[in-house]
Structures are given as C-alpha cells and as structure tokens.
mmCIF file of C-alpha atoms in Angstrom:
data_model
loop_
_atom_site.group_PDB
_atom_site.id
_atom_site.type_symbol
_atom_site.label_atom_id
_atom_site.label_comp_id
_atom_site.label_asym_id
_atom_site.label_seq_id
_atom_site.Cartn_x
_atom_site.Cartn_y
_atom_site.Cartn_z
ATOM 1 C CA MET A 1 78.625 174.462 40.454
ATOM 2 C CA GLN A 2 82.271 175.003 41.624
ATOM 3 C CA ARG A 3 83.431 173.617 44.513
ATOM 4 C CA ASN A 4 86.553 174.557 46.849
ATOM 5 C CA VAL A 5 88.316 171.787 45.931
ATOM 6 C CA ALA A 6 92.135 171.616 44.909
ATOM 7 C CA LEU A 7 93.427 170.145 41.724
ATOM 8 C CA TYR A 8 97.059 170.396 42.782
ATOM 9 C CA ARG A 9 97.591 166.221 42.595
ATOM 10 C CA CYS A 10 95.984 165.899 39.239
ATOM 11 C CA ARG A 11 98.626 166.381 37.129
ATOM 12 C CA VAL A 12 100.226 163.156 35.127
ATOM 13 C CA THR A 13 104.424 163.881 34.727
ATOM 14 C CA THR A 14 105.251 160.456 34.827
ATOM 15 C CA SER A 15 104.077 157.765 33.755
ATOM 16 C CA GLY A 16 103.760 153.284 35.292
ATOM 17 C CA PRO A 17 102.065 153.089 38.192
ATOM 18 C CA ARG A 18 102.396 156.563 39.356
ATOM 19 C CA LYS A 19 100.222 157.267 36.183
ATOM 20 C CA ALA A 20 97.326 155.220 37.591
ATOM 21 C CA GLU A 21 97.591 157.140 40.516
ATOM 22 C CA THR A 22 98.028 160.530 39.563
ATOM 23 C CA ILE A 23 94.744 159.968 37.232
ATOM 24 C CA TYR A 24 92.346 158.513 40.593
ATOM 25 C CA LEU A 25 93.778 161.238 41.916
ATOM 26 C CA CYS A 26 92.032 163.865 39.200
ATOM 27 C CA ALA A 27 88.788 161.515 38.674
ATOM 28 C CA LEU A 28 88.476 161.922 42.866
ATOM 29 C CA GLU A 29 89.439 165.315 42.801
ATOM 30 C CA LEU A 30 86.800 165.965 40.108
ATOM 31 C CA LEU A 31 84.095 164.341 41.441
ATOM 32 C CA ALA A 32 84.565 166.030 44.436
ATOM 33 C CA ARG A 33 84.924 169.179 42.929
ATOM 34 C CA ASP A 34 82.204 168.574 40.146
ATOM 35 C CA GLY A 35 79.223 166.009 41.177
ATOM 36 C CA TYR A 36 79.150 163.260 39.879
ATOM 37 C CA ASP A 37 76.668 164.212 37.147
ATOM 38 C CA ASN A 38 79.541 166.528 35.629
ATOM 39 C CA LEU A 39 81.925 164.638 35.924
ATOM 40 C CA THR A 40 83.073 163.186 32.646
ATOM 41 C CA MET A 41 86.048 161.076 31.069
ATOM 42 C CA GLU A 42 86.527 164.026 28.801
ATOM 43 C CA ALA A 43 87.242 166.115 31.621
ATOM 44 C CA VAL A 44 89.583 163.412 33.436
ATOM 45 C CA ALA A 45 91.430 163.699 30.108
ATOM 46 C CA ARG A 46 91.953 167.288 29.795
ATOM 47 C CA GLN A 47 92.462 167.896 33.143
ATOM 48 C CA SER A 48 95.522 164.907 33.473
ATOM 49 C CA GLY A 49 96.977 165.567 30.194
ATOM 50 C CA VAL A 50 96.330 162.370 29.322
ATOM 51 C CA ASN A 51 94.590 161.128 26.248
ATOM 52 C CA LYS A 52 90.656 160.321 26.146
ATOM 53 C CA THR A 53 91.603 157.183 24.081
ATOM 54 C CA THR A 54 93.817 156.021 26.692
ATOM 55 C CA LEU A 55 91.685 156.438 29.366
ATOM 56 C CA TYR A 56 88.892 154.315 27.661
ATOM 57 C CA ARG A 57 91.467 151.900 27.015
ATOM 58 C CA TRP A 58 92.282 151.522 30.960
ATOM 59 C CA TRP A 59 88.577 151.870 32.125
ATOM 60 C CA PRO A 60 85.377 151.584 30.069
ATOM 61 C CA SER A 61 83.345 154.135 31.444
ATOM 62 C CA LYS A 62 83.532 156.144 34.318
ATOM 63 C CA ASP A 63 81.877 153.930 36.835
ATOM 64 C CA ALA A 64 84.316 151.602 36.142
ATOM 65 C CA LEU A 65 86.800 154.215 36.683
ATOM 66 C CA LEU A 66 85.779 155.124 40.121
ATOM 67 C CA ALA A 67 85.544 152.019 41.126
ATOM 68 C CA ALA A 68 89.455 151.611 40.411
ATOM 69 C CA ALA A 69 89.993 154.654 41.665
ATOM 70 C CA LEU A 70 88.239 154.146 45.251
ATOM 71 C CA THR A 71 89.881 150.961 45.919
ATOM 72 C CA VAL A 72 93.568 151.701 45.246
ATOM 73 C CA ALA A 73 93.872 155.795 45.516
ATOM 74 C CA ALA A 74 96.677 156.318 48.094
ATOM 75 C CA PRO A 75 94.673 159.657 50.027
ATOM 76 C CA LEU A 76 91.681 156.411 50.897
ATOM 77 C CA ARG A 77 93.960 153.962 51.809
ATOM 78 C CA LEU A 78 93.635 152.535 55.514
ATOM 79 C CA SER A 79 96.565 151.481 57.094
ATOM 80 C CA ILE A 80 95.721 148.131 58.885
ATOM 81 C CA PRO A 81 97.288 148.743 62.160
ATOM 82 C CA ASP A 82 98.766 146.756 64.301
ATOM 83 C CA THR A 83 98.859 147.786 68.734
ATOM 84 C CA GLY A 84 99.006 144.191 69.938
ATOM 85 C CA GLY A 85 95.884 144.349 70.767
ATOM 86 C CA PHE A 86 91.923 144.387 69.570
ATOM 87 C CA ALA A 87 90.848 147.365 71.512
ATOM 88 C CA GLY A 88 94.285 149.479 70.165
ATOM 89 C CA ASP A 89 93.573 148.135 66.732
ATOM 90 C CA LEU A 90 89.900 149.507 66.925
ATOM 91 C CA VAL A 91 90.504 152.785 67.989
ATOM 92 C CA ALA A 92 94.001 153.468 65.708
ATOM 93 C CA LEU A 93 91.107 152.279 62.921
ATOM 94 C CA GLY A 94 88.484 154.543 63.964
ATOM 95 C CA LEU A 95 91.175 157.575 64.533
ATOM 96 C CA GLU A 96 92.194 156.501 60.613
ATOM 97 C CA ILE A 97 88.808 156.544 59.607
ATOM 98 C CA GLY A 98 87.529 159.567 61.056
ATOM 99 C CA ARG A 99 90.623 161.479 59.727
ATOM 100 C CA LEU A 100 89.832 160.201 56.097
ATOM 101 C CA LEU A 101 86.312 162.140 56.918
ATOM 102 C CA SER A 102 87.147 165.309 58.268
ATOM 103 C CA SER A 103 90.492 166.419 56.821
ATOM 104 C CA GLU A 104 90.890 168.955 54.398
ATOM 105 C CA ASP A 105 92.766 166.387 52.202
ATOM 106 C CA THR A 106 89.754 163.697 51.728
ATOM 107 C CA SER A 107 86.529 164.430 53.177
ATOM 108 C CA PRO A 108 85.521 166.105 50.105
ATOM 109 C CA ILE A 109 86.836 163.115 48.028
ATOM 110 C CA VAL A 110 85.286 160.700 50.512
ATOM 111 C CA ARG A 111 82.225 162.426 51.373
ATOM 112 C CA ALA A 112 81.525 162.832 47.245
ATOM 113 C CA VAL A 113 81.946 159.044 46.475
ATOM 114 C CA LEU A 114 80.427 157.644 49.667
ATOM 115 C CA SER A 115 77.230 159.748 48.369
ATOM 116 C CA ALA A 116 76.848 159.587 45.105
ATOM 117 C CA SER A 117 77.690 155.867 45.580
ATOM 118 C CA ALA A 118 74.170 156.415 48.049
ATOM 119 C CA ALA A 119 72.120 158.445 46.019
ATOM 120 C CA ARG A 120 72.639 156.120 43.246
ATOM 121 C CA PRO A 121 71.546 152.896 42.155
ATOM 122 C CA GLU A 122 73.726 152.805 39.463
ATOM 123 C CA LEU A 123 76.284 153.542 41.562
ATOM 124 C CA ALA A 124 76.079 152.041 44.570
ATOM 125 C CA SER A 125 78.133 148.745 43.239
ATOM 126 C CA VAL A 126 81.316 150.795 43.702
ATOM 127 C CA GLY A 127 80.452 151.859 47.095
ATOM 128 C CA GLN A 128 80.149 148.120 47.628
ATOM 129 C CA ARG A 129 83.249 146.955 46.057
ATOM 130 C CA PHE A 130 85.066 149.697 48.170
ATOM 131 C CA PHE A 131 83.314 148.724 51.544
ATOM 132 C CA GLY A 132 83.801 145.134 50.614
ATOM 133 C CA ASP A 133 87.617 145.508 50.100
ATOM 134 C CA ARG A 134 88.151 147.574 52.494
ATOM 135 C CA LEU A 135 86.180 144.833 55.015
ATOM 136 C CA ALA A 136 88.443 142.139 53.436
ATOM 137 C CA ARG A 137 91.863 144.508 54.247
ATOM 138 C CA GLU A 138 90.878 145.124 58.304
ATOM 139 C CA ARG A 139 89.377 140.807 58.506
ATOM 140 C CA VAL A 140 93.410 140.512 59.453
ATOM 141 C CA ILE A 141 93.068 142.782 63.114
ATOM 142 C CA PHE A 142 90.096 140.329 63.709
ATOM 143 C CA ASP A 143 91.753 137.027 63.150
ATOM 144 C CA ARG A 144 94.425 138.352 65.589
ATOM 145 C CA ALA A 145 91.848 139.123 67.985
ATOM 146 C CA VAL A 146 90.941 135.416 67.749
ATOM 147 C CA ALA A 147 93.966 133.884 67.746
ATOM 148 C CA ARG A 148 94.960 136.266 71.243
ATOM 149 C CA GLY A 149 91.211 134.801 72.217
ATOM 150 C CA GLU A 150 90.602 138.333 72.622
ATOM 151 C CA ILE A 151 87.093 137.279 70.787
ATOM 152 C CA SER A 152 84.873 134.196 69.253
ATOM 153 C CA ALA A 153 85.924 133.517 66.293
ATOM 154 C CA GLY A 154 82.168 133.979 65.050
ATOM 155 C CA LEU A 155 82.401 137.551 65.626
ATOM 156 C CA ASP A 156 81.208 139.279 62.701
ATOM 157 C CA PRO A 157 83.637 142.195 61.530
ATOM 158 C CA ALA A 158 81.161 144.187 59.128
ATOM 159 C CA PHE A 159 79.064 144.337 62.068
ATOM 160 C CA VAL A 160 81.582 145.646 64.214
ATOM 161 C CA ILE A 161 83.113 147.956 61.398
ATOM 162 C CA ASP A 162 78.972 148.913 60.679
ATOM 163 C CA LEU A 163 78.808 150.093 64.495
ATOM 164 C CA LEU A 164 82.528 152.125 64.560
ATOM 165 C CA ALA A 165 82.540 153.301 60.421
ATOM 166 C CA GLY A 166 78.871 153.774 60.457
ATOM 167 C CA SER A 167 78.961 156.434 64.226
ATOM 168 C CA LEU A 168 81.904 158.225 62.872
ATOM 169 C CA TRP A 169 79.614 158.721 59.536
ATOM 170 C CA THR A 170 77.151 159.758 61.701
ATOM 171 C CA HIS A 171 78.753 162.255 64.096
ATOM 172 C CA VAL A 172 81.261 163.564 61.644
ATOM 173 C CA VAL A 173 79.573 164.159 58.300
ATOM 174 C CA LEU A 174 75.166 164.144 58.974
ATOM 175 C CA ARG A 175 75.896 165.897 62.480
ATOM 176 C CA GLY A 176 78.487 167.830 61.670
ATOM 177 C CA GLU A 177 80.089 167.448 64.971
ATOM 178 C CA THR A 178 84.252 167.772 65.899
ATOM 179 C CA PHE A 179 85.792 164.659 65.595
ATOM 180 C CA SER A 180 87.861 163.581 68.615
ATOM 181 C CA GLU A 181 90.249 160.463 70.109
ATOM 182 C CA SER A 182 87.630 160.961 72.810
ATOM 183 C CA TYR A 183 84.443 160.192 71.001
ATOM 184 C CA VAL A 184 86.529 157.117 69.267
ATOM 185 C CA ARG A 185 87.506 155.690 72.438
ATOM 186 C CA THR A 186 83.950 155.723 73.580
ATOM 187 C CA VAL A 187 82.244 153.972 71.118
ATOM 188 C CA VAL A 188 85.425 150.959 71.035
ATOM 189 C CA GLY A 189 84.626 150.926 74.618
ATOM 190 C CA VAL A 190 81.104 150.506 74.267
ATOM 191 C CA ILE A 191 81.361 148.242 71.097
ATOM 192 C CA LEU A 192 83.679 145.817 73.010
ATOM 193 C CA ARG A 193 81.278 145.586 75.829
ATOM 194 C CA GLY A 194 78.150 145.185 73.105
ATOM 195 C CA VAL A 195 79.860 142.152 71.753
ATOM 196 C CA SER A 196 81.736 140.191 74.268
ATOM 197 C CA SER A 197 78.410 137.786 75.192
ATOM 198 C CA PRO A 198 77.871 134.208 73.238
ATOM 199 C CA THR A 199 74.771 135.902 71.727
ATOM 200 C CA VAL A 200 76.733 138.222 69.468
ATOM 201 C CA MET B 1 69.535 162.301 34.529
ATOM 202 C CA GLN B 2 66.380 160.557 35.143
ATOM 203 C CA ARG B 3 65.431 158.612 37.978
ATOM 204 C CA ASN B 4 63.042 156.055 38.810
ATOM 205 C CA VAL B 5 61.276 158.375 41.363
ATOM 206 C CA ALA B 6 57.613 158.962 40.901
ATOM 207 C CA LEU B 7 56.047 162.219 41.420
ATOM 208 C CA TYR B 8 52.520 160.649 42.070
ATOM 209 C CA ARG B 9 52.480 162.735 45.512
ATOM 210 C CA CYS B 10 53.600 165.946 43.541
ATOM 211 C CA ARG B 11 50.554 168.030 42.696
ATOM 212 C CA VAL B 12 48.701 170.531 44.919
ATOM 213 C CA THR B 13 45.734 170.298 45.049
ATOM 214 C CA THR B 14 44.256 172.088 48.482
ATOM 215 C CA SER B 15 45.640 175.074 50.359
ATOM 216 C CA GLY B 16 47.016 175.364 53.723
ATOM 217 C CA PRO B 17 49.121 173.338 55.772
ATOM 218 C CA ARG B 18 48.432 170.433 52.758
ATOM 219 C CA LYS B 19 49.061 172.712 50.128
ATOM 220 C CA ALA B 20 52.703 173.384 52.404
ATOM 221 C CA GLU B 21 53.122 169.531 52.649
ATOM 222 C CA THR B 22 52.298 168.161 49.220
ATOM 223 C CA ILE B 23 55.005 171.075 48.236
ATOM 224 C CA TYR B 24 57.942 169.464 50.589
ATOM 225 C CA LEU B 25 56.654 166.252 48.875
ATOM 226 C CA CYS B 26 57.595 167.839 45.459
ATOM 227 C CA ALA B 27 60.776 169.292 45.752
ATOM 228 C CA LEU B 28 62.128 166.360 47.575
ATOM 229 C CA GLU B 29 61.196 164.038 44.903
ATOM 230 C CA LEU B 30 62.096 166.349 41.917
ATOM 231 C CA LEU B 31 66.044 166.244 44.565
ATOM 232 C CA ALA B 32 65.266 162.461 44.523
ATOM 233 C CA ARG B 33 64.872 162.841 40.881
ATOM 234 C CA ASP B 34 67.314 164.897 39.460
ATOM 235 C CA GLY B 35 70.086 165.397 42.037
ATOM 236 C CA TYR B 36 70.591 169.149 44.308
ATOM 237 C CA ASP B 37 72.417 170.423 41.698
ATOM 238 C CA ASN B 38 69.508 169.970 38.913
ATOM 239 C CA LEU B 39 66.813 171.029 41.627
ATOM 240 C CA THR B 40 65.444 174.501 40.693
ATOM 241 C CA MET B 41 62.291 176.501 42.673
ATOM 242 C CA GLU B 42 61.593 176.663 38.942
ATOM 243 C CA ALA B 43 61.071 172.763 38.464
ATOM 244 C CA VAL B 44 59.272 172.893 41.976
ATOM 245 C CA ALA B 45 56.727 175.415 40.572
ATOM 246 C CA ARG B 46 56.542 174.150 37.587
ATOM 247 C CA GLN B 47 56.315 170.186 39.183
ATOM 248 C CA SER B 48 53.338 171.373 42.149
ATOM 249 C CA GLY B 49 51.647 173.660 40.068
ATOM 250 C CA VAL B 50 52.111 176.647 42.667
ATOM 251 C CA ASN B 51 53.471 180.035 41.134
ATOM 252 C CA LYS B 52 56.835 181.065 41.806
ATOM 253 C CA THR B 53 56.570 184.044 43.073
ATOM 254 C CA THR B 54 53.580 182.575 45.935
ATOM 255 C CA LEU B 55 57.288 179.579 46.348
ATOM 256 C CA TYR B 56 60.011 182.641 47.117
ATOM 257 C CA ARG B 57 57.176 184.769 49.192
ATOM 258 C CA TRP B 58 57.431 181.168 51.430
ATOM 259 C CA TRP B 59 60.850 180.400 51.130
ATOM 260 C CA PRO B 60 63.523 182.494 50.353
ATOM 261 C CA SER B 61 66.085 179.656 48.629
ATOM 262 C CA LYS B 62 65.922 176.284 47.591
ATOM 263 C CA ASP B 63 67.876 175.594 50.919
ATOM 264 C CA ALA B 64 65.440 176.875 53.125
ATOM 265 C CA LEU B 65 62.839 175.052 50.959
ATOM 266 C CA LEU B 66 65.006 171.956 51.378
ATOM 267 C CA ALA B 67 65.544 172.736 55.145
ATOM 268 C CA ALA B 68 61.788 172.523 56.026
ATOM 269 C CA ALA B 69 60.850 170.136 53.476
ATOM 270 C CA LEU B 70 63.182 167.986 55.366
ATOM 271 C CA THR B 71 62.147 168.931 58.773
ATOM 272 C CA VAL B 72 58.847 168.429 58.469
ATOM 273 C CA ALA B 73 57.634 166.266 55.131
ATOM 274 C CA ALA B 74 55.438 163.290 56.734
ATOM 275 C CA PRO B 75 57.248 160.521 54.527
ATOM 276 C CA LEU B 76 60.269 161.592 56.541
ATOM 277 C CA ARG B 77 58.532 161.800 59.947
ATOM 278 C CA LEU B 78 60.087 159.114 62.630
ATOM 279 C CA SER B 79 56.801 158.287 65.172
ATOM 280 C CA ILE B 80 58.609 158.222 68.303
ATOM 281 C CA PRO B 81 57.953 154.736 69.903
ATOM 282 C CA ASP B 82 56.838 154.069 73.662
ATOM 283 C CA THR B 83 56.753 150.561 74.152
ATOM 284 C CA GLY B 84 57.375 150.587 78.247
ATOM 285 C CA GLY B 85 60.644 149.965 77.784
ATOM 286 C CA PHE B 86 64.167 151.014 76.593
ATOM 287 C CA ALA B 87 65.434 148.490 74.904
ATOM 288 C CA GLY B 88 61.501 147.878 73.005
ATOM 289 C CA ASP B 89 61.335 151.200 71.803
ATOM 290 C CA LEU B 90 64.856 152.072 70.478
ATOM 291 C CA VAL B 91 64.691 148.712 68.432
ATOM 292 C CA ALA B 92 61.693 150.450 67.273
ATOM 293 C CA LEU B 93 62.911 153.287 66.379
ATOM 294 C CA GLY B 94 65.744 151.434 64.029
ATOM 295 C CA LEU B 95 63.386 149.777 62.990
ATOM 296 C CA GLU B 96 61.637 152.690 61.086
ATOM 297 C CA ILE B 97 65.348 154.130 60.115
ATOM 298 C CA GLY B 98 65.975 151.265 58.593
ATOM 299 C CA ARG B 99 62.153 151.036 56.512
ATOM 300 C CA LEU B 100 63.156 154.754 55.852
ATOM 301 C CA LEU B 101 66.153 153.794 54.631
ATOM 302 C CA SER B 102 64.848 151.113 52.349
ATOM 303 C CA SER B 103 61.316 151.535 51.609
ATOM 304 C CA GLU B 104 60.896 151.845 47.605
ATOM 305 C CA ASP B 105 59.090 155.202 49.003
ATOM 306 C CA THR B 106 61.035 156.841 51.273
ATOM 307 C CA SER B 107 64.554 155.613 50.355
ATOM 308 C CA PRO B 108 65.385 157.675 47.428
ATOM 309 C CA ILE B 109 64.737 160.934 49.227
ATOM 310 C CA VAL B 110 66.455 160.215 52.091
ATOM 311 C CA ARG B 111 69.365 159.283 50.459
ATOM 312 C CA ALA B 112 69.383 161.815 48.071
ATOM 313 C CA VAL B 113 69.115 164.444 51.171
ATOM 314 C CA LEU B 114 71.514 163.253 53.230
ATOM 315 C CA SER B 115 74.217 162.315 50.937
ATOM 316 C CA ALA B 116 73.865 165.850 49.291
ATOM 317 C CA SER B 117 73.851 167.583 52.757
ATOM 318 C CA ALA B 118 77.074 165.344 53.458
ATOM 319 C CA ALA B 119 78.460 166.255 49.930
ATOM 320 C CA ARG B 120 78.207 170.337 50.143
ATOM 321 C CA PRO B 121 79.204 172.237 52.883
ATOM 322 C CA GLU B 122 76.308 174.854 51.375
ATOM 323 C CA LEU B 123 73.637 172.277 52.616
ATOM 324 C CA ALA B 124 75.470 171.080 55.935
ATOM 325 C CA SER B 125 72.873 173.184 57.708
ATOM 326 C CA VAL B 126 69.809 171.890 56.230
ATOM 327 C CA GLY B 127 71.340 167.774 57.050
ATOM 328 C CA GLN B 128 72.440 169.248 60.875
ATOM 329 C CA ARG B 129 68.995 170.899 61.327
ATOM 330 C CA PHE B 130 67.495 167.331 60.217
ATOM 331 C CA PHE B 131 69.477 165.525 62.726
ATOM 332 C CA GLY B 132 68.715 168.333 65.496
ATOM 333 C CA ASP B 133 64.694 167.865 64.654
ATOM 334 C CA ARG B 134 65.031 164.650 65.196
ATOM 335 C CA LEU B 135 67.268 164.241 68.352
ATOM 336 C CA ALA B 136 65.304 166.767 69.969
ATOM 337 C CA ARG B 137 61.737 164.454 69.311
ATOM 338 C CA GLU B 138 64.112 161.199 70.354
ATOM 339 C CA ARG B 139 64.828 162.884 73.495
ATOM 340 C CA VAL B 140 61.863 161.414 75.473
ATOM 341 C CA ILE B 141 62.846 158.356 74.851
ATOM 342 C CA PHE B 142 65.576 158.663 76.988
ATOM 343 C CA ASP B 143 63.973 160.548 79.234
ATOM 344 C CA ARG B 144 61.323 157.762 79.981
ATOM 345 C CA ALA B 145 64.751 155.230 80.453
ATOM 346 C CA VAL B 146 66.023 157.749 82.757
ATOM 347 C CA ALA B 147 62.747 157.823 84.781
ATOM 348 C CA ARG B 148 62.338 154.031 84.982
ATOM 349 C CA GLY B 149 65.960 153.423 86.146
ATOM 350 C CA GLU B 150 66.813 151.894 82.920
ATOM 351 C CA ILE B 151 69.794 154.180 82.101
ATOM 352 C CA SER B 152 71.818 156.739 83.691
ATOM 353 C CA ALA B 153 70.841 160.325 83.388
ATOM 354 C CA GLY B 154 74.230 161.211 81.885
ATOM 355 C CA LEU B 155 73.817 159.057 78.767
ATOM 356 C CA ASP B 156 74.240 160.811 75.921
ATOM 357 C CA PRO B 157 71.516 160.310 73.291
ATOM 358 C CA ALA B 158 73.354 161.634 70.491
ATOM 359 C CA PHE B 159 76.117 159.207 70.648
ATOM 360 C CA VAL B 160 73.225 156.260 70.894
ATOM 361 C CA ILE B 161 71.387 157.707 68.063
ATOM 362 C CA ASP B 162 75.015 157.781 66.401
ATOM 363 C CA LEU B 163 75.170 153.685 66.789
ATOM 364 C CA LEU B 164 71.927 152.692 65.937
ATOM 365 C CA ALA B 165 71.286 155.273 62.651
ATOM 366 C CA GLY B 166 75.084 155.312 61.767
ATOM 367 C CA SER B 167 75.497 151.347 61.747
ATOM 368 C CA LEU B 168 71.608 150.960 59.207
ATOM 369 C CA TRP B 169 73.116 154.082 57.432
ATOM 370 C CA THR B 170 76.373 151.408 56.762
ATOM 371 C CA HIS B 171 74.653 148.395 56.261
ATOM 372 C CA VAL B 172 71.780 149.229 54.434
ATOM 373 C CA VAL B 173 72.999 152.807 52.103
ATOM 374 C CA LEU B 174 76.773 152.191 51.912
ATOM 375 C CA ARG B 175 77.241 148.225 51.986
ATOM 376 C CA GLY B 176 73.769 146.905 50.077
ATOM 377 C CA GLU B 177 73.080 144.837 52.898
ATOM 378 C CA THR B 178 69.316 143.677 53.129
ATOM 379 C CA PHE B 179 67.583 145.494 56.325
ATOM 380 C CA SER B 180 65.997 143.108 58.847
ATOM 381 C CA GLU B 181 64.572 142.770 62.529
ATOM 382 C CA SER B 182 67.336 140.578 64.066
ATOM 383 C CA TYR B 183 69.945 142.926 62.353
ATOM 384 C CA VAL B 184 68.328 145.661 64.799
ATOM 385 C CA ARG B 185 67.904 143.522 67.605
ATOM 386 C CA THR B 186 71.535 142.965 67.899
ATOM 387 C CA VAL B 187 72.944 146.193 67.225
ATOM 388 C CA VAL B 188 69.971 147.446 69.605
ATOM 389 C CA GLY B 189 71.922 144.576 72.055
ATOM 390 C CA VAL B 190 75.214 145.795 71.505
ATOM 391 C CA ILE B 191 74.472 149.165 72.504
ATOM 392 C CA LEU B 192 72.639 148.639 75.633
ATOM 393 C CA ARG B 193 75.289 145.959 77.383
ATOM 394 C CA GLY B 194 77.826 148.190 75.807
ATOM 395 C CA VAL B 195 76.293 151.873 77.714
ATOM 396 C CA SER B 196 75.629 149.959 80.711
ATOM 397 C CA SER B 197 79.122 150.435 82.409
ATOM 398 C CA PRO B 198 79.477 154.037 84.597
ATOM 399 C CA THR B 199 82.172 154.945 82.218
ATOM 400 C CA VAL B 200 79.594 156.208 79.336
#
C-alpha cells in the first residue's frame, strides 16, 4: 500500500552523525509510508543509498534501527521547555506533543511508530523505550517545579504525562479533533487543580 | 506475519443477528492476527465459512465491515455503569476501558483496530465513528450527574473521556504498565478535582 509520505529527507549525502540522522529519517518515513510489515533493511538501504552491510553493522535488526531512530531522530525530539513556571512548562510541552501528533511533517511518522508499537507485542519494547526516554528528559520540568515549591516531590511525572499526552492522543489522533492551544491550556488547568492535593 | 490471536469465535454456525456478530468477530480477529493490510474480504469469507458474495452484499468494503464490527461487536461493547454517583461511574468506566486494553481476549483486537485507524488516514473515519458512538452512549453518565447536581451542565463529556481513556491508553498500551484499579481511582480523583471549577 502506498502512503502519501514524502521521502524528501531520505537521502544520505554526508557522513558521521548527520549520516545516521538521515538513515533514521529514512527508516521512519518508510515506516510511515509502507507500514511496519513492509519495512525492510533492504528498503532503507536502497532508499538512503547506504550499503546494506553497513546498516547491519550499525543496527543488528529493523527493530534496533527503529528503536534508535525513535530515540534520536530530530523531528521526534521534544525540546524541554523552561518558562519559569510549572503550568507554563506543561502547556509548552503539551503544545509540542500536539504539534508532533498533528503537523504534516511529523504526524504520519509518530502515528505509524506509536501504532505499530501498540499493535505488535514484538515492538512494544521500542515504544516503551521511546516513552521511557521522553520521561527521563521531561523529569527536569518536575524537578524544577519541586525546587520552586510548586508541586510535591511525590508527584509522579509519568502520571502527569499520561494525562497530558494521553488526552492529546485521544483528542487529536483517535477522535480526529483539531488541535488548539486552548484545549492544551484547559487540560493543563485540570491536571494542576487535580494533582494539587496531598492524596496524589 | 502470524500473530498469536485465537480465532476460536470465528465460525458461523447460526443465522440472523448472531451470524453478523460472528462475522464481525472474525473480521476483528483476522485484523488483530494479520494486520490491516493483509485483511481481505476473501479471508473473512474463508475463515467464517460465509460466501464472499454474501459478505459484499452486506458490507460494500472491508472498511465498511470493520466500521460496523467496531460499533456493534460484543467484546468491544462497554456497559454503561450506573453506580449512583459520578465518581463511581467514571471509575467503573475506566476499569472497563482498562480491561478492554489489557485482557487477553480483547486487547489484541482493540489495539489493532485503534492503531490501524490512527496510522491510516483512510481508516480515520472508522476510528472516529467508534469514538463518536462510544461517547453518545456514555453521555447518560454525565446527564445523570448533572441531574444529581454533581457536575455543571457545561462540562464536556468528550473532554473528560479524553483524559480518562487517554491516560489509560498511554499507561497500559504505550508505556506497557500493568493496569490497576488504584491507578484508575487516582486518575478519576484528579479529573474530578480538576473539573470542579467554573472555568472548565
């Protein structure tokens, strides 16, 4: 099945770190276009112009390549906001997640990756690694909020991110609603009021 | 690719409504086992023992069959709780959603369906119909809570369900965490405290 995914970033012309980055983009774009089952190391090699033997030397399998691509590929990277306040940081983070899920540039890749990892037990660890990695980076938002006395040190970052990212996923991807800043602000407001209690 | 999904419910032995129900199960189980791209009306016909011409007379396409299956198939049906209170109803609903996402019986189907609809624009309407239908049925929980004076009539049910279902999806499916009643109770507590404000 052909999907409407541009492979414009998928051509290796440099070497070193940028070379790996291009191969990651290539793998993710092929995943978005062709689906997990149809994604092969051969296709990545052909499309990127990199020798298949080279690919296998760097990543022993398609899943290893995807796991690495998910973790480091630039379009899927979330910048960690630092607005000076917990509410502002969460809104900025929510806006970035919403943008990843809805922009023409990243949405096909993110949806293909997260869907593949949800539907296939053998890929679950890839998705979990992706989320674990994201969580580790986002923890600093929570550490700063604790230091400023805005939240309790016992507040579980994963719990808050589940609510923020989960509602965006349901709203934008599953329900097909338009993503808006006002929606993110409302979600963050509810989460902040909801967790401002010693029982959470 | 072979998936570990039992097709034990996939055999038509009766006629009328139960016949349609069996065909739905068959389509969903084949979807979970083989993936969307490999699902064909031929396979559904072969597996269920129903003539392909009959299938096409009832559903003009694979997507039409999937949309119908999603909406009415028994394993994906959520019972609408009536515990006498809004918090209790939301916890019961969250427990059912968590069970759908994690039980061996339903999890492969739900994940395959929601993932396919998330990753494929052409299937988006199937997923959206599924969610629209669910939301319409769940609205009664909110109507009763408004009548009891527990929540404002302006509270958007979709907004609450996004938070509840979304956090469960992220927690259980994307993060691979174990589903627990205590997690659902905590999420519902946060949502209820969060929305108990005139600004939502």
